């Protein structure tokens, strides 16, 4: 394959849509697979949608995900500037070229006229499409009106009656009738280019080899190709990646929450999980093993394996992936990852956040059951706050409260004898189990009340593991409190 150059071209609108993460990933896979170059181009020509600081935010969230660019606004490169608002003179030059070639024309229609036209078309049930009213104005007239300061937009002069055949690398040939296409706007009345115009000019000048973008751009595809033809340029290859739908088959929308990658990060999803999950939205490895690292995906990735049909965004699957990657972390790594989530709940100044031994123990006991990093507090709250529970929780099966109390007193007596420095899950277990077994007692009659006393919960890790993390003092206090509850 000739030199591969792909670009991710987001419009900075304040956050990274999960669908855009998938787009950048597919670009990344192609760049890495074929030894190519990955470019970041900020498409900020829609001034109304622009959100200040969002380009920086994009770079930040993408580097969190492990995606770094070879060329872009911060890296530079020989095809810059990489921010469209800094390329206005370039677009002006190419717009002039199209006008001179009679491939574009000035349109002076006012917004009011266009609105009336649209309404009339709607009444006649016709598709809303510019009626080409200004297409045949003479050059002299348009020059005169423009010189007199009358506002105008620049529209592409599309062929009137032609079959336009375009080729998508995944779908093959797609045919359009040119009369169904609109003479669309290339340059707006304020002189700024539209996406359609700027992206084609930039893809050409930046020598992009593959345009990899979402399916929603298929309707622009014939117009893009006709623009390349108007300029006499060779178009790049196009790859439209399939739509991502929610489980109900609808669009992923901000209203339903959960479309911003930043929100997934805030909830405690790991980049590995998000990447692995998003890679499978529209692509599938030949073998069945779906759990793949970024490098693992690159090794298996083939353009021809990208699917055509919409991908389904299944959060349960993402949770499963996230749990898998959480379980693969070392305890030290996981402590580091969980600390900010704990800080959110117990306060950033809480000294326990610096207690390595405590956090180590807490995380080790939660790791197996965590789906998200933010689960850490719920799973281990009893380590950070006195458990609150009703006395009934201490009662095991048919035991009477007095019996449970007696059992807890026995436990207390035995455990108190363990010297401070020898308090471990093994020593507590040995002491208690030896006594229970030697007397032929029932394990549940002792272990349930003990666990309930230590955690205040119906479900939690085992009593000896919890006792070890709590330490002797805390454990003894909690057992004593439980006994009091039963008085
Ligand atoms: N700026 C467009 C967007 O944000 C880019 C589409 C493309 O990749 O060509 O969706």
mmCIF file of N, CA and C in Angstrom, residues 102-192:
data_model
loop_
_atom_site.group_PDB
_atom_site.id
_atom_site.type_symbol
_atom_site.label_atom_id
_atom_site.label_comp_id
_atom_site.label_asym_id
_atom_site.label_seq_id
_atom_site.Cartn_x
_atom_site.Cartn_y
_atom_site.Cartn_z
ATOM 1 N N UNK A 102 -15.752 27.985 -13.197
ATOM 2 C CA UNK A 102 -17.209 27.844 -13.350
ATOM 3 C C UNK A 102 -17.743 26.548 -12.731
ATOM 4 N N UNK A 103 -17.063 26.098 -11.704
ATOM 5 C CA UNK A 103 -17.523 24.904 -10.976
ATOM 6 C C UNK A 103 -18.311 25.321 -9.737
ATOM 7 N N UNK A 104 -18.358 26.631 -9.491
ATOM 8 C CA UNK A 104 -19.103 27.143 -8.333
ATOM 9 C C UNK A 104 -19.722 28.474 -8.743
ATOM 10 N N UNK A 105 -20.741 28.875 -8.032
ATOM 11 C CA UNK A 105 -21.361 30.174 -8.362
ATOM 12 C C UNK A 105 -21.791 30.901 -7.103
ATOM 13 N N UNK A 106 -21.905 32.227 -7.237
ATOM 14 C CA UNK A 106 -22.349 33.032 -6.105
ATOM 15 C C UNK A 106 -23.870 32.987 -6.033
ATOM 16 N N UNK A 107 -24.372 32.826 -4.842
ATOM 17 C CA UNK A 107 -25.820 32.771 -4.653
ATOM 18 C C UNK A 107 -26.203 33.889 -3.694
ATOM 19 N N UNK A 108 -27.104 34.735 -4.146
ATOM 20 C CA UNK A 108 -27.486 35.919 -3.359
ATOM 21 C C UNK A 108 -28.833 35.731 -2.660
ATOM 22 N N UNK A 109 -29.384 34.555 -2.713
ATOM 23 C CA UNK A 109 -30.703 34.332 -2.111
ATOM 24 C C UNK A 109 -30.656 34.658 -0.616
ATOM 25 N N UNK A 110 -31.649 35.379 -0.169
ATOM 26 C CA UNK A 110 -31.670 35.759 1.257
ATOM 27 C C UNK A 110 -32.186 34.584 2.086
ATOM 28 N N UNK A 111 -31.877 34.579 3.372
ATOM 29 C CA UNK A 111 -32.394 33.500 4.237
ATOM 30 C C UNK A 111 -33.925 33.445 4.173
ATOM 31 N N UNK A 112 -34.584 34.611 4.046
ATOM 32 C CA UNK A 112 -36.061 34.633 3.986
ATOM 33 C C UNK A 112 -36.544 33.901 2.733
ATOM 34 N N UNK A 113 -35.887 34.190 1.618
ATOM 35 C CA UNK A 113 -36.311 33.537 0.369
ATOM 36 C C UNK A 113 -36.115 32.012 0.480
ATOM 37 N N UNK A 114 -34.998 31.625 1.058
ATOM 38 C CA UNK A 114 -34.716 30.184 1.169
ATOM 39 C C UNK A 114 -35.748 29.508 2.071
ATOM 40 N N UNK A 115 -36.161 30.226 3.094
ATOM 41 C CA UNK A 115 -37.148 29.683 4.014
ATOM 42 C C UNK A 115 -38.487 29.488 3.300
ATOM 43 N N UNK A 116 -38.882 30.525 2.537
ATOM 44 C CA UNK A 116 -40.150 30.418 1.779
ATOM 45 C C UNK A 116 -40.088 29.249 0.805
ATOM 46 N N UNK A 117 -38.944 29.131 0.147
ATOM 47 C CA UNK A 117 -38.762 28.045 -0.824
ATOM 48 C C UNK A 117 -38.927 26.680 -0.133
ATOM 49 N N UNK A 118 -38.334 26.573 1.029
ATOM 50 C CA UNK A 118 -38.400 25.318 1.779
ATOM 51 C C UNK A 118 -39.840 24.977 2.145
ATOM 52 N N UNK A 119 -40.554 26.017 2.581
ATOM 53 C CA UNK A 119 -41.952 25.777 2.987
ATOM 54 C C UNK A 119 -42.804 25.339 1.809
ATOM 55 N N UNK A 120 -42.576 26.031 0.685
ATOM 56 C CA UNK A 120 -43.347 25.682 -0.507
ATOM 57 C C UNK A 120 -43.046 24.236 -0.912
ATOM 58 N N UNK A 121 -41.774 23.848 -0.791
ATOM 59 C CA UNK A 121 -41.405 22.459 -1.141
ATOM 60 C C UNK A 121 -42.054 21.473 -0.178
ATOM 61 N N UNK A 122 -42.085 21.864 1.092
ATOM 62 C CA UNK A 122 -42.689 20.971 2.091
ATOM 63 C C UNK A 122 -44.169 20.780 1.787
ATOM 64 N N UNK A 123 -44.840 21.888 1.411
ATOM 65 C CA UNK A 123 -46.278 21.765 1.090
ATOM 66 C C UNK A 123 -46.510 20.823 -0.085
ATOM 67 N N UNK A 124 -45.595 20.883 -1.036
ATOM 68 C CA UNK A 124 -45.747 19.999 -2.213
ATOM 69 C C UNK A 124 -45.115 18.631 -1.966
ATOM 70 N N UNK A 125 -44.694 18.400 -0.742
ATOM 71 C CA UNK A 125 -44.033 17.141 -0.355
ATOM 72 C C UNK A 125 -42.773 16.848 -1.191
ATOM 73 N N UNK A 126 -42.105 17.930 -1.551
ATOM 74 C CA UNK A 126 -40.847 17.772 -2.296
ATOM 75 C C UNK A 126 -39.684 17.822 -1.308
ATOM 76 N N UNK A 127 -38.595 17.152 -1.620
ATOM 77 C CA UNK A 127 -37.447 17.231 -0.688
ATOM 78 C C UNK A 127 -36.895 18.659 -0.658
ATOM 79 N N UNK A 128 -36.459 19.127 0.490
ATOM 80 C CA UNK A 128 -35.937 20.488 0.574
ATOM 81 C C UNK A 128 -34.601 20.586 -0.163
ATOM 82 N N UNK A 129 -34.571 21.358 -1.209
ATOM 83 C CA UNK A 129 -33.343 21.406 -2.015
ATOM 84 C C UNK A 129 -33.272 22.772 -2.685
ATOM 85 N N UNK A 130 -32.101 23.365 -2.681
ATOM 86 C CA UNK A 130 -31.972 24.692 -3.286
ATOM 87 C C UNK A 130 -32.409 24.636 -4.753
ATOM 88 N N UNK A 131 -33.234 25.612 -5.151
ATOM 89 C CA UNK A 131 -33.829 25.552 -6.498
ATOM 90 C C UNK A 131 -32.936 26.127 -7.596
ATOM 91 N N UNK A 132 -31.704 26.348 -7.275
ATOM 92 C CA UNK A 132 -30.686 26.788 -8.248
ATOM 93 C C UNK A 132 -31.008 28.140 -8.888
ATOM 94 N N UNK A 133 -31.764 28.979 -8.153
ATOM 95 C CA UNK A 133 -32.198 30.262 -8.705
ATOM 96 C C UNK A 133 -31.028 31.134 -9.184
ATOM 97 N N UNK A 134 -29.912 31.071 -8.483
ATOM 98 C CA UNK A 134 -28.795 31.960 -8.854
ATOM 99 C C UNK A 134 -27.785 31.301 -9.799
ATOM 100 N N UNK A 135 -28.057 30.060 -10.165
ATOM 101 C CA UNK A 135 -27.055 29.295 -10.930
ATOM 102 C C UNK A 135 -26.733 29.946 -12.275
ATOM 103 N N UNK A 136 -27.762 30.551 -12.864
ATOM 104 C CA UNK A 136 -27.517 31.071 -14.207
ATOM 105 C C UNK A 136 -27.365 32.587 -14.287
ATOM 106 N N UNK A 137 -27.115 33.212 -13.137
ATOM 107 C CA UNK A 137 -26.853 34.661 -13.199
ATOM 108 C C UNK A 137 -25.555 34.862 -13.977
ATOM 109 N N UNK A 138 -25.477 35.987 -14.695
ATOM 110 C CA UNK A 138 -24.254 36.200 -15.486
ATOM 111 C C UNK A 138 -23.103 36.572 -14.552
ATOM 112 N N UNK A 139 -21.907 36.271 -15.011
ATOM 113 C CA UNK A 139 -20.720 36.574 -14.207
ATOM 114 C C UNK A 139 -20.661 38.080 -13.922
ATOM 115 N N UNK A 140 -20.987 38.875 -14.944
ATOM 116 C CA UNK A 140 -20.934 40.348 -14.769
ATOM 117 C C UNK A 140 -21.850 40.768 -13.630
ATOM 118 N N UNK A 141 -23.078 40.213 -13.674
ATOM 119 C CA UNK A 141 -24.045 40.617 -12.645
ATOM 120 C C UNK A 141 -23.561 40.216 -11.244
ATOM 121 N N UNK A 142 -23.069 38.979 -11.130
ATOM 122 C CA UNK A 142 -22.670 38.526 -9.782
ATOM 123 C C UNK A 142 -21.465 39.322 -9.283
ATOM 124 N N UNK A 143 -20.556 39.669 -10.206
ATOM 125 C CA UNK A 143 -19.387 40.471 -9.792
ATOM 126 C C UNK A 143 -19.848 41.829 -9.290
ATOM 127 N N UNK A 144 -20.816 42.390 -10.029
ATOM 128 C CA UNK A 144 -21.294 43.737 -9.681
ATOM 129 C C UNK A 144 -21.973 43.708 -8.301
ATOM 130 N N UNK A 145 -22.829 42.710 -8.106
ATOM 131 C CA UNK A 145 -23.572 42.647 -6.831
ATOM 132 C C UNK A 145 -22.623 42.387 -5.662
ATOM 133 N N UNK A 146 -21.641 41.538 -5.925
ATOM 134 C CA UNK A 146 -20.669 41.246 -4.857
ATOM 135 C C UNK A 146 -19.871 42.511 -4.533
ATOM 136 N N UNK A 147 -19.460 43.230 -5.585
ATOM 137 C CA UNK A 147 -18.666 44.445 -5.387
ATOM 138 C C UNK A 147 -19.478 45.502 -4.638
ATOM 139 N N UNK A 148 -20.800 45.483 -4.839
ATOM 140 C CA UNK A 148 -21.663 46.466 -4.171
ATOM 141 C C UNK A 148 -21.924 46.076 -2.705
ATOM 142 N N UNK A 149 -21.376 44.959 -2.301
ATOM 143 C CA UNK A 149 -21.482 44.572 -0.882
ATOM 144 C C UNK A 149 -22.692 43.705 -0.566
ATOM 145 N N UNK A 150 -23.366 43.184 -1.595
ATOM 146 C CA UNK A 150 -24.522 42.319 -1.331
ATOM 147 C C UNK A 150 -24.004 40.963 -0.817
ATOM 148 N N UNK A 151 -24.570 40.481 0.294
ATOM 149 C CA UNK A 151 -24.060 39.202 0.822
ATOM 150 C C UNK A 151 -24.364 38.019 -0.109
ATOM 151 N N UNK A 152 -23.451 37.093 -0.154
ATOM 152 C CA UNK A 152 -23.674 35.904 -0.998
ATOM 153 C C UNK A 152 -22.967 34.695 -0.396
ATOM 154 N N UNK A 153 -23.417 33.525 -0.802
ATOM 155 C CA UNK A 153 -22.691 32.299 -0.466
ATOM 156 C C UNK A 153 -22.156 31.714 -1.767
ATOM 157 N N UNK A 154 -21.204 30.815 -1.634
ATOM 158 C CA UNK A 154 -20.686 30.144 -2.826
ATOM 159 C C UNK A 154 -21.253 28.734 -2.860
ATOM 160 N N UNK A 155 -21.853 28.382 -3.986
ATOM 161 C CA UNK A 155 -22.422 27.033 -4.107
ATOM 162 C C UNK A 155 -21.682 26.239 -5.188
ATOM 163 N N UNK A 156 -21.667 24.942 -5.005
ATOM 164 C CA UNK A 156 -21.039 24.099 -6.018
ATOM 165 C C UNK A 156 -22.021 23.884 -7.163
ATOM 166 N N UNK A 157 -21.507 23.965 -8.392
ATOM 167 C CA UNK A 157 -22.343 23.765 -9.568
ATOM 168 C C UNK A 157 -22.300 22.279 -9.916
ATOM 169 N N UNK A 158 -23.261 21.557 -9.435
ATOM 170 C CA UNK A 158 -23.219 20.102 -9.633
ATOM 171 C C UNK A 158 -23.806 19.740 -10.992
ATOM 172 N N UNK A 159 -23.388 18.632 -11.555
ATOM 173 C CA UNK A 159 -23.980 18.218 -12.830
ATOM 174 C C UNK A 159 -25.493 18.028 -12.672
ATOM 175 N N UNK A 160 -26.232 18.328 -13.745
ATOM 176 C CA UNK A 160 -27.695 18.307 -13.612
ATOM 177 C C UNK A 160 -28.287 16.926 -13.844
ATOM 178 N N UNK A 161 -27.648 16.154 -14.686
ATOM 179 C CA UNK A 161 -28.281 14.898 -15.062
ATOM 180 C C UNK A 161 -27.172 13.872 -15.318
ATOM 181 N N UNK A 162 -26.790 13.221 -14.252
ATOM 182 C CA UNK A 162 -25.638 12.319 -14.383
ATOM 183 C C UNK A 162 -25.726 11.239 -13.320
ATOM 184 N N UNK A 163 -25.212 10.092 -13.654
ATOM 185 C CA UNK A 163 -25.123 9.095 -12.595
ATOM 186 C C UNK A 163 -23.747 9.265 -11.926
ATOM 187 N N UNK A 164 -23.769 9.407 -10.615
ATOM 188 C CA UNK A 164 -22.498 9.578 -9.913
ATOM 189 C C UNK A 164 -22.197 8.262 -9.193
ATOM 190 N N UNK A 165 -21.116 7.634 -9.599
ATOM 191 C CA UNK A 165 -20.765 6.348 -8.989
ATOM 192 C C UNK A 165 -19.562 6.565 -8.074
ATOM 193 N N UNK A 166 -19.752 6.232 -6.817
ATOM 194 C CA UNK A 166 -18.647 6.408 -5.869
ATOM 195 C C UNK A 166 -18.311 5.041 -5.276
ATOM 196 N N UNK A 167 -17.095 4.909 -4.807
ATOM 197 C CA UNK A 167 -16.680 3.600 -4.288
ATOM 198 C C UNK A 167 -16.257 3.716 -2.829
ATOM 199 N N UNK A 168 -16.938 2.988 -2.009
ATOM 200 C CA UNK A 168 -16.557 2.910 -0.596
ATOM 201 C C UNK A 168 -15.809 1.590 -0.419
ATOM 202 N N UNK A 169 -14.749 1.623 0.353
ATOM 203 C CA UNK A 169 -13.904 0.427 0.504
ATOM 204 C C UNK A 169 -14.650 -0.738 1.152
ATOM 205 N N UNK A 170 -15.698 -0.442 1.908
ATOM 206 C CA UNK A 170 -16.434 -1.512 2.572
ATOM 207 C C UNK A 170 -17.655 -1.921 1.754
ATOM 208 N N UNK A 171 -18.381 -0.915 1.273
ATOM 209 C CA UNK A 171 -19.648 -1.207 0.597
ATOM 210 C C UNK A 171 -19.532 -1.398 -0.904
ATOM 211 N N UNK A 172 -18.387 -1.042 -1.452
ATOM 212 C CA UNK A 172 -18.246 -1.127 -2.905
ATOM 213 C C UNK A 172 -18.892 0.073 -3.572
ATOM 214 N N UNK A 173 -19.423 -0.153 -4.787
ATOM 215 C CA UNK A 173 -19.992 0.976 -5.556
ATOM 216 C C UNK A 173 -21.303 1.457 -4.967
ATOM 217 N N UNK A 174 -21.470 2.758 -4.905
ATOM 218 C CA UNK A 174 -22.760 3.330 -4.502
ATOM 219 C C UNK A 174 -23.120 4.330 -5.608
ATOM 220 N N UNK A 175 -24.371 4.228 -6.075
ATOM 221 C CA UNK A 175 -24.767 5.090 -7.208
ATOM 222 C C UNK A 175 -25.742 6.161 -6.753
ATOM 223 N N UNK A 176 -25.548 7.357 -7.234
ATOM 224 C CA UNK A 176 -26.449 8.470 -6.925
ATOM 225 C C UNK A 176 -26.829 9.146 -8.242
ATOM 226 N N UNK A 177 -28.022 9.747 -8.292
ATOM 227 C CA UNK A 177 -28.389 10.579 -9.440
ATOM 228 C C UNK A 177 -28.065 12.022 -9.076
ATOM 229 N N UNK A 178 -27.359 12.705 -9.957
ATOM 230 C CA UNK A 178 -26.911 14.056 -9.590
ATOM 231 C C UNK A 178 -28.086 15.012 -9.402
ATOM 232 N N UNK A 179 -29.198 14.776 -10.118
ATOM 233 C CA UNK A 179 -30.320 15.722 -9.955
ATOM 234 C C UNK A 179 -30.925 15.656 -8.551
ATOM 235 N N UNK A 180 -30.624 14.605 -7.843
ATOM 236 C CA UNK A 180 -31.113 14.527 -6.460
ATOM 237 C C UNK A 180 -30.166 15.189 -5.468
ATOM 238 N N UNK A 181 -29.069 15.689 -5.966
ATOM 239 C CA UNK A 181 -28.103 16.330 -5.058
ATOM 240 C C UNK A 181 -28.302 17.838 -5.096
ATOM 241 N N UNK A 182 -28.011 18.465 -3.996
ATOM 242 C CA UNK A 182 -28.211 19.910 -3.934
ATOM 243 C C UNK A 182 -26.929 20.637 -4.331
ATOM 244 N N UNK A 183 -27.096 21.775 -4.992
ATOM 245 C CA UNK A 183 -25.940 22.655 -5.222
ATOM 246 C C UNK A 183 -25.570 23.229 -3.854
ATOM 247 N N UNK A 184 -24.808 22.505 -3.121
ATOM 248 C CA UNK A 184 -24.623 22.847 -1.706
ATOM 249 C C UNK A 184 -23.639 23.994 -1.505
ATOM 250 N N UNK A 185 -23.703 24.548 -0.310
ATOM 251 C CA UNK A 185 -22.885 25.725 0.010
ATOM 252 C C UNK A 185 -21.453 25.285 0.308
ATOM 253 N N UNK A 186 -20.517 25.981 -0.295
ATOM 254 C CA UNK A 186 -19.100 25.700 -0.028
ATOM 255 C C UNK A 186 -18.498 26.768 0.886
ATOM 256 N N UNK A 187 -18.959 28.010 0.640
ATOM 257 C CA UNK A 187 -18.464 29.111 1.472
ATOM 258 C C UNK A 187 -19.677 29.902 1.944
ATOM 259 N N UNK A 188 -19.725 30.161 3.238
ATOM 260 C CA UNK A 188 -20.889 30.860 3.801
ATOM 261 C C UNK A 188 -20.770 32.374 3.585
ATOM 262 N N UNK A 189 -21.842 33.097 3.905
ATOM 263 C CA UNK A 189 -21.831 34.532 3.594
ATOM 264 C C UNK A 189 -20.804 35.303 4.431
ATOM 265 N N UNK A 190 -20.374 34.719 5.550
ATOM 266 C CA UNK A 190 -19.331 35.406 6.330
ATOM 267 C C UNK A 190 -17.926 35.052 5.839
ATOM 268 N N UNK A 191 -17.868 34.308 4.739
ATOM 269 C CA UNK A 191 -16.567 33.976 4.161
ATOM 270 C C UNK A 191 -15.953 32.696 4.712
ATOM 271 N N UNK A 192 -16.607 32.088 5.690
ATOM 272 C CA UNK A 192 -16.061 30.848 6.265
ATOM 273 C C UNK A 192 -16.503 29.648 5.428
#
